[in-house]
PDB file of C-alpha atoms and ligand atoms in Angstrom:
ATOM      1  CA  MET N 109      -8.670 -46.323-131.993  1.00 84.00           C
ATOM      2  CA  ALA N 110      -8.180 -46.931-128.300  1.00 94.00           C
ATOM      3  CA  ARG N 111      -7.188 -44.208-125.890  1.00 96.00           C
ATOM      4  CA  ILE N 112      -4.598 -45.094-123.253  1.00 98.00           C
ATOM      5  CA  VAL N 113      -4.078 -42.555-120.489  1.00 98.00           C
ATOM      6  CA  ILE N 114      -0.988 -42.994-118.302  1.00 98.00           C
ATOM      7  CA  LEU N 115      -0.618 -41.218-114.967  1.00 98.00           C
ATOM      8  CA  LEU N 116       2.921 -40.828-113.666  1.00 98.00           C
ATOM      9  CA  GLY N 117       3.842 -39.509-110.254  1.00 97.00           C
ATOM     10  CA  ALA N 118       5.272 -40.427-106.881  1.00 96.00           C
ATOM     11  CA  PRO N 119       3.253 -42.648-104.515  1.00 93.00           C
ATOM     12  CA  GLY N 120       0.482 -40.442-103.139  1.00 90.00           C
ATOM     13  CA  ALA N 121       0.771 -37.818-105.893  1.00 95.00           C
ATOM     14  CA  GLY N 122      -2.939 -38.280-106.641  1.00 94.00           C
ATOM     15  CA  LYS N 123      -2.807 -40.829-109.473  1.00 97.00           C
ATOM     16  CA  GLY N 124      -5.523 -43.013-107.964  1.00 95.00           C
ATOM     17  CA  THR N 125      -7.868 -40.096-107.271  1.00 93.00           C
ATOM     18  CA  GLN N 126      -7.433 -38.590-110.731  1.00 97.00           C
ATOM     19  CA  ALA N 127      -7.618 -41.959-112.504  1.00 98.00           C
ATOM     20  CA  ALA N 128     -10.924 -42.742-110.774  1.00 96.00           C
ATOM     21  CA  ARG N 129     -12.401 -39.375-111.816  1.00 96.00           C
ATOM     22  CA  LEU N 130     -11.140 -39.638-115.357  1.00 97.00           C
ATOM     23  CA  SER N 131     -12.429 -43.174-115.629  1.00 97.00           C
ATOM     24  CA  LYS N 132     -15.909 -41.982-114.691  1.00 96.00           C
ATOM     25  CA  ALA N 133     -15.849 -38.846-116.848  1.00 96.00           C
ATOM     26  CA  ARG N 134     -14.554 -40.591-119.972  1.00 95.00           C
ATOM     27  CA  SER N 135     -16.090 -44.057-119.478  1.00 95.00           C
ATOM     28  CA  LEU N 136     -12.745 -45.829-119.584  1.00 97.00           C
ATOM     29  CA  PRO N 137     -11.801 -48.539-117.064  1.00 98.00           C
ATOM     30  CA  HIS N 138      -9.425 -47.567-114.264  1.00 98.00           C
ATOM     31  CA  VAL N 139      -6.574 -50.064-114.313  1.00 98.00           C
ATOM     32  CA  SER N 140      -4.480 -49.795-111.148  1.00 98.00           C
ATOM     33  CA  THR N 141      -1.704 -52.381-110.854  1.00 98.00           C
ATOM     34  CA  GLY N 142      -1.504 -51.589-107.112  1.00 96.00           C
ATOM     35  CA  ASP N 143      -5.232 -52.398-106.686  1.00 95.00           C
ATOM     36  CA  LEU N 144      -4.868 -55.568-108.769  1.00 97.00           C
ATOM     37  CA  LEU N 145      -1.914 -56.659-106.617  1.00 97.00           C
ATOM     38  CA  ARG N 146      -3.727 -55.822-103.357  1.00 94.00           C
ATOM     39  CA  ASP N 147      -6.666 -57.895-104.590  1.00 95.00           C
ATOM     40  CA  HIS N 148      -4.326 -60.849-105.227  1.00 96.00           C
ATOM     41  CA  LYS N 149      -2.845 -60.305-101.764  1.00 94.00           C
ATOM     42  CA  ALA N 150      -6.273 -60.281-100.101  1.00 93.00           C
ATOM     43  CA  ARG N 151      -7.274 -63.478-101.942  1.00 95.00           C
ATOM     44  CA  GLY N 152      -3.948 -65.130-101.061  1.00 95.00           C
ATOM     45  CA  THR N 153      -3.213 -66.208-104.648  1.00 96.00           C
ATOM     46  CA  PRO N 154       0.349 -67.376-105.474  1.00 95.00           C
ATOM     47  CA  LEU N 155       0.963 -63.979-107.134  1.00 95.00           C
ATOM     48  CA  GLY N 156      -0.445 -62.201-104.079  1.00 96.00           C
ATOM     49  CA  GLN N 157       1.798 -64.164-101.728  1.00 96.00           C
ATOM     50  CA  GLN N 158       4.888 -63.345-103.787  1.00 95.00           C
ATOM     51  CA  ALA N 159       3.907 -59.695-104.166  1.00 96.00           C
ATOM     52  CA  LYS N 160       3.133 -59.203-100.460  1.00 94.00           C
ATOM     53  CA  VAL N 161       6.748 -59.515 -99.322  1.00 94.00           C
ATOM     54  CA  VAL N 162       7.963 -56.885-101.783  1.00 95.00           C
ATOM     55  CA  MET N 163       5.005 -54.523-101.389  1.00 95.00           C
ATOM     56  CA  ASP N 164       5.222 -54.465 -97.599  1.00 91.00           C
ATOM     57  CA  LYS N 165       8.832 -53.301 -97.866  1.00 92.00           C
ATOM     58  CA  GLY N 166       8.067 -50.598-100.428  1.00 93.00           C
ATOM     59  CA  GLY N 167       9.854 -52.289-103.333  1.00 95.00           C
ATOM     60  CA  LEU N 168       8.609 -53.105-106.813  1.00 97.00           C
ATOM     61  CA  VAL N 169       7.034 -56.412-107.785  1.00 97.00           C
ATOM     62  CA  SER N 170       8.986 -58.069-110.603  1.00 97.00           C
ATOM     63  CA  ASP N 171       8.373 -56.813-114.125  1.00 98.00           C
ATOM     64  CA  ALA N 172       7.493 -60.297-115.385  1.00 97.00           C
ATOM     65  CA  LEU N 173       4.720 -60.778-112.806  1.00 97.00           C
ATOM     66  CA  VAL N 174       3.282 -57.306-113.274  1.00 98.00           C
ATOM     67  CA  LEU N 175       3.386 -57.536-117.076  1.00 98.00           C
ATOM     68  CA  ASP N 176       1.496 -60.861-117.098  1.00 97.00           C
ATOM     69  CA  MET N 177      -1.102 -59.497-114.718  1.00 97.00           C
ATOM     70  CA  LEU N 178      -1.542 -56.312-116.747  1.00 97.00           C
ATOM     71  CA  ALA N 179      -1.730 -58.160-120.083  1.00 96.00           C
ATOM     72  CA  GLU N 180      -4.563 -60.282-118.718  1.00 96.00           C
ATOM     73  CA  ARG N 181      -6.457 -57.242-117.412  1.00 97.00           C
ATOM     74  CA  VAL N 182      -6.225 -55.105-120.562  1.00 97.00           C
ATOM     75  CA  ALA N 183      -7.185 -58.059-122.789  1.00 96.00           C
ATOM     76  CA  ALA N 184     -10.677 -57.921-121.221  1.00 97.00           C
ATOM     77  CA  ALA N 185     -13.514 -56.648-123.380  1.00 97.00           C
ATOM     78  CA  ASP N 186     -14.059 -53.496-121.312  1.00 97.00           C
ATOM     79  CA  CYS N 187     -10.567 -52.246-122.280  1.00 97.00           C
ATOM     80  CA  ARG N 188     -11.220 -52.353-126.047  1.00 95.00           C
ATOM     81  CA  GLU N 189     -11.828 -48.597-126.306  1.00 95.00           C
ATOM     82  CA  GLY N 190      -8.925 -47.826-123.994  1.00 97.00           C
ATOM     83  CA  TYR N 191      -8.156 -47.505-120.295  1.00 98.00           C
ATOM     84  CA  VAL N 192      -6.629 -45.279-117.634  1.00 98.00           C
ATOM     85  CA  LEU N 193      -3.392 -46.682-116.196  1.00 98.00           C
ATOM     86  CA  ASP N 194      -2.590 -45.883-112.578  1.00 98.00           C
ATOM     87  CA  GLY N 195       0.747 -47.086-111.182  1.00 98.00           C
ATOM     88  CA  PHE N 196       1.923 -48.616-114.454  1.00 98.00           C
ATOM     89  CA  PRO N 197       4.460 -48.403-116.027  1.00 98.00           C
ATOM     90  CA  ARG N 198       6.919 -48.058-113.160  1.00 98.00           C
ATOM     91  CA  THR N 199      10.129 -49.186-114.866  1.00 98.00           C
ATOM     92  CA  ASP N 200      11.813 -48.801-118.231  1.00 98.00           C
ATOM     93  CA  VAL N 201      11.130 -52.492-118.986  1.00 98.00           C
ATOM     94  CA  GLN N 202       7.407 -51.986-118.308  1.00 98.00           C
ATOM     95  CA  ALA N 203       7.244 -48.824-120.449  1.00 98.00           C
ATOM     96  CA  ARG N 204       8.896 -50.586-123.385  1.00 98.00           C
ATOM     97  CA  ALA N 205       6.675 -53.662-123.019  1.00 98.00           C
ATOM     98  CA  LEU N 206       3.593 -51.427-123.073  1.00 97.00           C
ATOM     99  CA  GLU N 207       4.876 -49.586-126.136  1.00 97.00           C
ATOM    100  CA  GLN N 208       5.324 -52.940-127.919  1.00 96.00           C
ATOM    101  CA  ARG N 209       1.760 -54.021-127.317  1.00 92.00           C
ATOM    102  CA  LEU N 210       0.105 -50.784-128.456  1.00 94.00           C
ATOM    103  CA  LYS N 211      -1.232 -50.415-131.966  1.00 92.00           C
ATOM    104  CA  PRO N 212      -0.138 -47.510-134.202  1.00 91.00           C
ATOM    105  CA  THR N 213      -3.722 -46.219-134.100  1.00 94.00           C
ATOM    106  CA  ASP N 214      -3.816 -46.083-130.298  1.00 95.00           C
ATOM    107  CA  GLN N 215      -3.775 -42.633-128.764  1.00 96.00           C
ATOM    108  CA  VAL N 216      -1.422 -42.407-125.777  1.00 97.00           C
ATOM    109  CA  LEU N 217      -1.623 -39.473-123.367  1.00 98.00           C
ATOM    110  CA  VAL N 218       0.780 -39.270-120.437  1.00 98.00           C
ATOM    111  CA  PHE N 219       0.341 -36.944-117.466  1.00 98.00           C
ATOM    112  CA  GLU N 220       2.922 -36.348-114.790  1.00 98.00           C
ATOM    113  CA  LEU N 221       1.504 -35.219-111.425  1.00 98.00           C
ATOM    114  CA  LYS N 222       4.282 -33.183-109.839  1.00 98.00           C
ATOM    115  CA  VAL N 223       4.299 -33.171-106.032  1.00 97.00           C
ATOM    116  CA  ALA N 224       7.251 -32.376-103.730  1.00 96.00           C
ATOM    117  CA  ASP N 225       8.625 -35.204-101.578  1.00 94.00           C
ATOM    118  CA  GLU N 226       7.714 -33.368 -98.324  1.00 92.00           C
ATOM    119  CA  SER N 227       4.072 -33.190 -99.429  1.00 93.00           C
ATOM    120  CA  ILE N 228       4.118 -36.895-100.318  1.00 93.00           C
ATOM    121  CA  VAL N 229       5.269 -37.858 -96.822  1.00 91.00           C
ATOM    122  CA  ALA N 230       2.580 -35.625 -95.243  1.00 89.00           C
ATOM    123  CA  ARG N 231      -0.153 -37.001 -97.520  1.00 88.00           C
ATOM    124  CA  ALA N 232       0.733 -40.639 -96.835  1.00 89.00           C
ATOM    125  CA  ALA N 233       0.446 -40.000 -93.092  1.00 88.00           C
ATOM    126  CA  GLY N 234      -3.246 -39.096 -93.510  1.00 92.00           C
ATOM    127  CA  ARG N 235      -4.240 -41.497 -96.251  1.00 92.00           C
ATOM    128  CA  LEU N 236      -6.986 -44.083 -95.786  1.00 94.00           C
ATOM    129  CA  ALA N 237      -8.292 -46.608 -98.305  1.00 93.00           C
ATOM    130  CA  CYS N 238     -11.529 -48.589 -98.506  1.00 95.00           C
ATOM    131  CA  ARG N 239     -11.388 -52.386 -98.206  1.00 93.00           C
ATOM    132  CA  GLY N 240     -14.522 -52.649-100.307  1.00 93.00           C
ATOM    133  CA  CYS N 241     -14.054 -50.412-103.362  1.00 93.00           C
ATOM    134  CA  ALA N 242     -10.471 -49.066-103.012  1.00 90.00           C
ATOM    135  CA  SER N 243     -11.629 -45.411-102.846  1.00 92.00           C
ATOM    136  CA  THR N 244      -9.088 -43.249-101.071  1.00 91.00           C
ATOM    137  CA  TYR N 245      -9.475 -40.453 -98.528  1.00 93.00           C
ATOM    138  CA  ASN N 246      -7.143 -38.142 -96.687  1.00 91.00           C
ATOM    139  CA  LEU N 247      -7.591 -36.952 -93.127  1.00 90.00           C
ATOM    140  CA  ASN N 248      -5.825 -33.716 -94.139  1.00 82.00           C
ATOM    141  CA  GLY N 249      -8.430 -32.183 -96.402  1.00 80.00           C
ATOM    142  CA  ALA N 250     -10.401 -35.035 -97.986  1.00 87.00           C
ATOM    143  CA  ALA N 251     -11.775 -36.901 -94.956  1.00 93.00           C
ATOM    144  CA  PRO N 252     -14.725 -39.297 -95.243  1.00 96.00           C
ATOM    145  CA  ARG N 253     -18.109 -37.962 -94.008  1.00 96.00           C
ATOM    146  CA  LYS N 254     -18.171 -40.587 -91.238  1.00 96.00           C
ATOM    147  CA  ALA N 255     -14.893 -41.590 -89.578  1.00 95.00           C
ATOM    148  CA  GLY N 256     -13.648 -44.980 -90.742  1.00 96.00           C
ATOM    149  CA  VAL N 257     -16.467 -45.516 -93.253  1.00 97.00           C
ATOM    150  CA  CYS N 258     -16.303 -45.185 -97.060  1.00 97.00           C
ATOM    151  CA  ASP N 259     -18.652 -42.493 -98.477  1.00 97.00           C
ATOM    152  CA  ALA N 260     -18.982 -44.428-101.732  1.00 95.00           C
ATOM    153  CA  CYS N 261     -19.810 -47.964-100.554  1.00 97.00           C
ATOM    154  CA  GLY N 262     -19.990 -47.987 -96.742  1.00 97.00           C
ATOM    155  CA  GLY N 263     -16.891 -50.229 -96.585  1.00 97.00           C
ATOM    156  CA  GLU N 264     -14.290 -50.178 -93.827  1.00 97.00           C
ATOM    157  CA  LEU N 265     -11.425 -47.703 -94.200  1.00 97.00           C
ATOM    158  CA  TYR N 266      -7.890 -48.776 -93.331  1.00 94.00           C
ATOM    159  CA  ARG N 267      -4.362 -47.456 -93.474  1.00 92.00           C
ATOM    160  CA  ARG N 268      -2.278 -49.201 -96.129  1.00 88.00           C
ATOM    161  CA  SER N 269       0.667 -51.025 -94.539  1.00 87.00           C
ATOM    162  CA  ASP N 270       2.957 -49.388 -97.123  1.00 88.00           C
ATOM    163  CA  ASP N 271       1.888 -45.895 -95.966  1.00 90.00           C
ATOM    164  CA  GLU N 272       3.990 -46.253 -92.789  1.00 89.00           C
ATOM    165  CA  PRO N 273       6.590 -43.424 -92.827  1.00 89.00           C
ATOM    166  CA  ALA N 274       9.647 -45.701 -93.245  1.00 91.00           C
ATOM    167  CA  VAL N 275       7.993 -47.552 -96.127  1.00 92.00           C
ATOM    168  CA  VAL N 276       6.887 -44.291 -97.774  1.00 93.00           C
ATOM    169  CA  ARG N 277      10.498 -43.069 -97.746  1.00 93.00           C
ATOM    170  CA  GLU N 278      11.597 -46.309 -99.413  1.00 95.00           C
ATOM    171  CA  ARG N 279       8.804 -46.044-102.011  1.00 95.00           C
ATOM    172  CA  LEU N 280       9.924 -42.482-102.782  1.00 96.00           C
ATOM    173  CA  ARG N 281      13.525 -43.616-103.185  1.00 97.00           C
ATOM    174  CA  VAL N 282      12.416 -46.374-105.561  1.00 97.00           C
ATOM    175  CA  TYR N 283      10.218 -43.883-107.439  1.00 97.00           C
ATOM    176  CA  HIS N 284      13.132 -41.508-108.059  1.00 97.00           C
ATOM    177  CA  GLU N 285      15.433 -44.319-109.107  1.00 98.00           C
ATOM    178  CA  LYS N 286      13.151 -46.452-111.291  1.00 98.00           C
ATOM    179  CA  THR N 287      10.035 -44.522-112.289  1.00 98.00           C
ATOM    180  CA  ALA N 288      10.942 -40.820-112.521  1.00 97.00           C
ATOM    181  CA  PRO N 289      13.145 -41.490-115.598  1.00 98.00           C
ATOM    182  CA  LEU N 290       9.952 -42.409-117.462  1.00 98.00           C
ATOM    183  CA  VAL N 291       9.055 -38.712-117.464  1.00 98.00           C
ATOM    184  CA  ASN N 292      11.871 -38.197-119.977  1.00 98.00           C
ATOM    185  CA  PHE N 293      10.995 -41.398-121.832  1.00 98.00           C
ATOM    186  CA  TYR N 294       7.549 -39.986-122.620  1.00 98.00           C
ATOM    187  CA  ARG N 295       8.735 -36.400-123.045  1.00 98.00           C
ATOM    188  CA  GLU N 296      11.130 -37.539-125.781  1.00 97.00           C
ATOM    189  CA  ARG N 297       8.199 -39.192-127.525  1.00 96.00           C
ATOM    190  CA  GLY N 298       6.163 -35.982-127.336  1.00 97.00           C
ATOM    191  CA  LEU N 299       3.436 -37.634-125.258  1.00 97.00           C
ATOM    192  CA  LEU N 300       3.930 -35.924-121.883  1.00 98.00           C
ATOM    193  CA  ALA N 301       2.110 -33.117-120.115  1.00 98.00           C
ATOM    194  CA  SER N 302       3.257 -32.109-116.603  1.00 98.00           C
ATOM    195  CA  LEU N 303       0.703 -30.877-114.075  1.00 97.00           C
ATOM    196  CA  ASP N 304       1.073 -29.248-110.681  1.00 97.00           C
ATOM    197  CA  GLY N 305      -0.182 -32.007-108.398  1.00 97.00           C
ATOM    198  CA  GLU N 306      -0.022 -29.795-105.291  1.00 95.00           C
ATOM    199  CA  GLN N 307      -3.339 -28.164-106.275  1.00 94.00           C
ATOM    200  CA  THR N 308      -6.700 -29.408-104.998  1.00 92.00           C
ATOM    201  CA  PRO N 309      -8.048 -32.609-106.601  1.00 92.00           C
ATOM    202  CA  ASP N 310     -10.727 -30.522-108.388  1.00 95.00           C
ATOM    203  CA  ALA N 311      -8.156 -28.109-109.823  1.00 97.00           C
ATOM    204  CA  VAL N 312      -5.865 -30.921-110.977  1.00 97.00           C
ATOM    205  CA  PHE N 313      -8.782 -32.721-112.580  1.00 97.00           C
ATOM    206  CA  GLY N 314      -9.872 -29.567-114.390  1.00 97.00           C
ATOM    207  CA  ARG N 315      -6.429 -29.193-115.978  1.00 97.00           C
ATOM    208  CA  LEU N 316      -6.108 -32.891-116.753  1.00 97.00           C
ATOM    209  CA  ASP N 317      -9.506 -33.267-118.336  1.00 96.00           C
ATOM    210  CA  GLY N 318      -9.026 -30.051-120.295  1.00 95.00           C
ATOM    211  CA  LEU N 319      -5.932 -31.531-121.944  1.00 95.00           C
ATOM    212  CA  ILE N 320      -7.796 -34.581-123.197  1.00 94.00           C
ATOM    213  CA  PRO N 321      -9.442 -34.137-126.591  1.00 90.00           C
ATOM    214  CA  GLY N 322     -13.203 -34.547-126.947  1.00 84.00           C
ATOM    215  CA  LYS N 323     -14.629 -32.370-124.213  1.00 66.00           C
ATOM    216  CA  VAL N 324     -17.405 -33.972-122.204  1.00 61.00           C
ATOM    217  CA  LYS N 325     -19.968 -32.361-119.896  1.00 53.00           C
ATOM    218  CA  HIS N 326     -19.603 -33.151-116.191  1.00 52.00           C
TER     219      HIS N 326
HETATM  220  P1  AMP D 145       0.318 -48.337-105.700  1.00 81.23           P
HETATM  221  O1  AMP D 145      -1.036 -48.651-105.201  1.00 81.23           O
HETATM  222  O2  AMP D 145       0.341 -47.976-107.166  1.00 81.23           O
HETATM  223  O3  AMP D 145       1.053 -47.338-104.847  1.00 81.23           O
HETATM  224  O4  AMP D 145       1.162 -49.694-105.597  1.00 81.23           O
HETATM  225  C1  AMP D 145       1.400 -50.327-104.348  1.00 81.23           C
HETATM  226  C2  AMP D 145       2.582 -51.277-104.466  1.00 81.23           C
HETATM  227  O5  AMP D 145       2.296 -52.301-105.425  1.00 81.23           O
HETATM  228  C3  AMP D 145       3.867 -50.639-104.963  1.00 81.23           C
HETATM  229  O6  AMP D 145       4.599 -50.016-103.923  1.00 81.23           O
HETATM  230  C4  AMP D 145       4.596 -51.851-105.537  1.00 81.23           C
HETATM  231  O7  AMP D 145       5.143 -52.667-104.523  1.00 81.23           O
HETATM  232  C5  AMP D 145       3.448 -52.624-106.180  1.00 81.23           C
HETATM  233  N1  AMP D 145       3.219 -52.203-107.590  1.00 81.23           N
HETATM  234  C6  AMP D 145       2.133 -51.548-108.094  1.00 81.23           C
HETATM  235  N2  AMP D 145       2.259 -51.337-109.407  1.00 81.23           N
HETATM  236  C7  AMP D 145       3.469 -51.857-109.759  1.00 81.23           C
HETATM  237  C8  AMP D 145       4.196 -51.931-110.977  1.00 81.23           C
HETATM  238  N3  AMP D 145       3.716 -51.389-112.115  1.00 81.23           N
HETATM  239  N4  AMP D 145       5.415 -52.543-110.957  1.00 81.23           N
HETATM  240  C9  AMP D 145       5.917 -53.069-109.828  1.00 81.23           C
HETATM  241  N5  AMP D 145       5.283 -53.033-108.643  1.00 81.23           N
HETATM  242  C10 AMP D 145       4.073 -52.427-108.596  1.00 81.23           C
END
């Protein structure tokens, strides 16, 4: 049996932070389609070049490209016992494609991180990411110990080009149109738990981890 954890929520709702913590606590790989795409972008691969144009405007990369990329990632040996999905699925087509590839024995757990749009805009304004290990920080409350430097790996921190206010508003619009309906998709299947994502990262993680069977010591 593999365990697949899906985190749903607007951009900046805390999916990346919670996925990273869960990945560590439960020894499951953190699979972020945004990180995979940014890696392609940084390496200048054909996929990265195609994705860049869409990502920089706050739109969604095509389902076909994302599905191929994801299929390749989750076919790797480290995903045999399961994985934590961050930023996928984002459309109905992606959710159905994922459902098709899962086995009946797989355990799927879906968590919605609920955060108001005003908080999302404020969070994006302070968000920084590491070029080295993709850790994220926020100048409003979760700042790095040394300005501009990643606590985890010493890498350089930067502001994601899609965290500019105009792009954040577009990403939110796209989220409400394309991704928010997946909350109902998973609710109808009895797989969804909704969490208050406005709480501190520690509090959100406590709730999230508590809802996952097989308690582990932290
Ligand atoms: P994220 O890091 O999850 O906020 O993703 C950053 C950007 O990558 C998004 O705004 C999209 O342009 C693109 N992206 C990430 N995941 C997906 C996905 N599942 N489907 C389509 N585009 C995606």
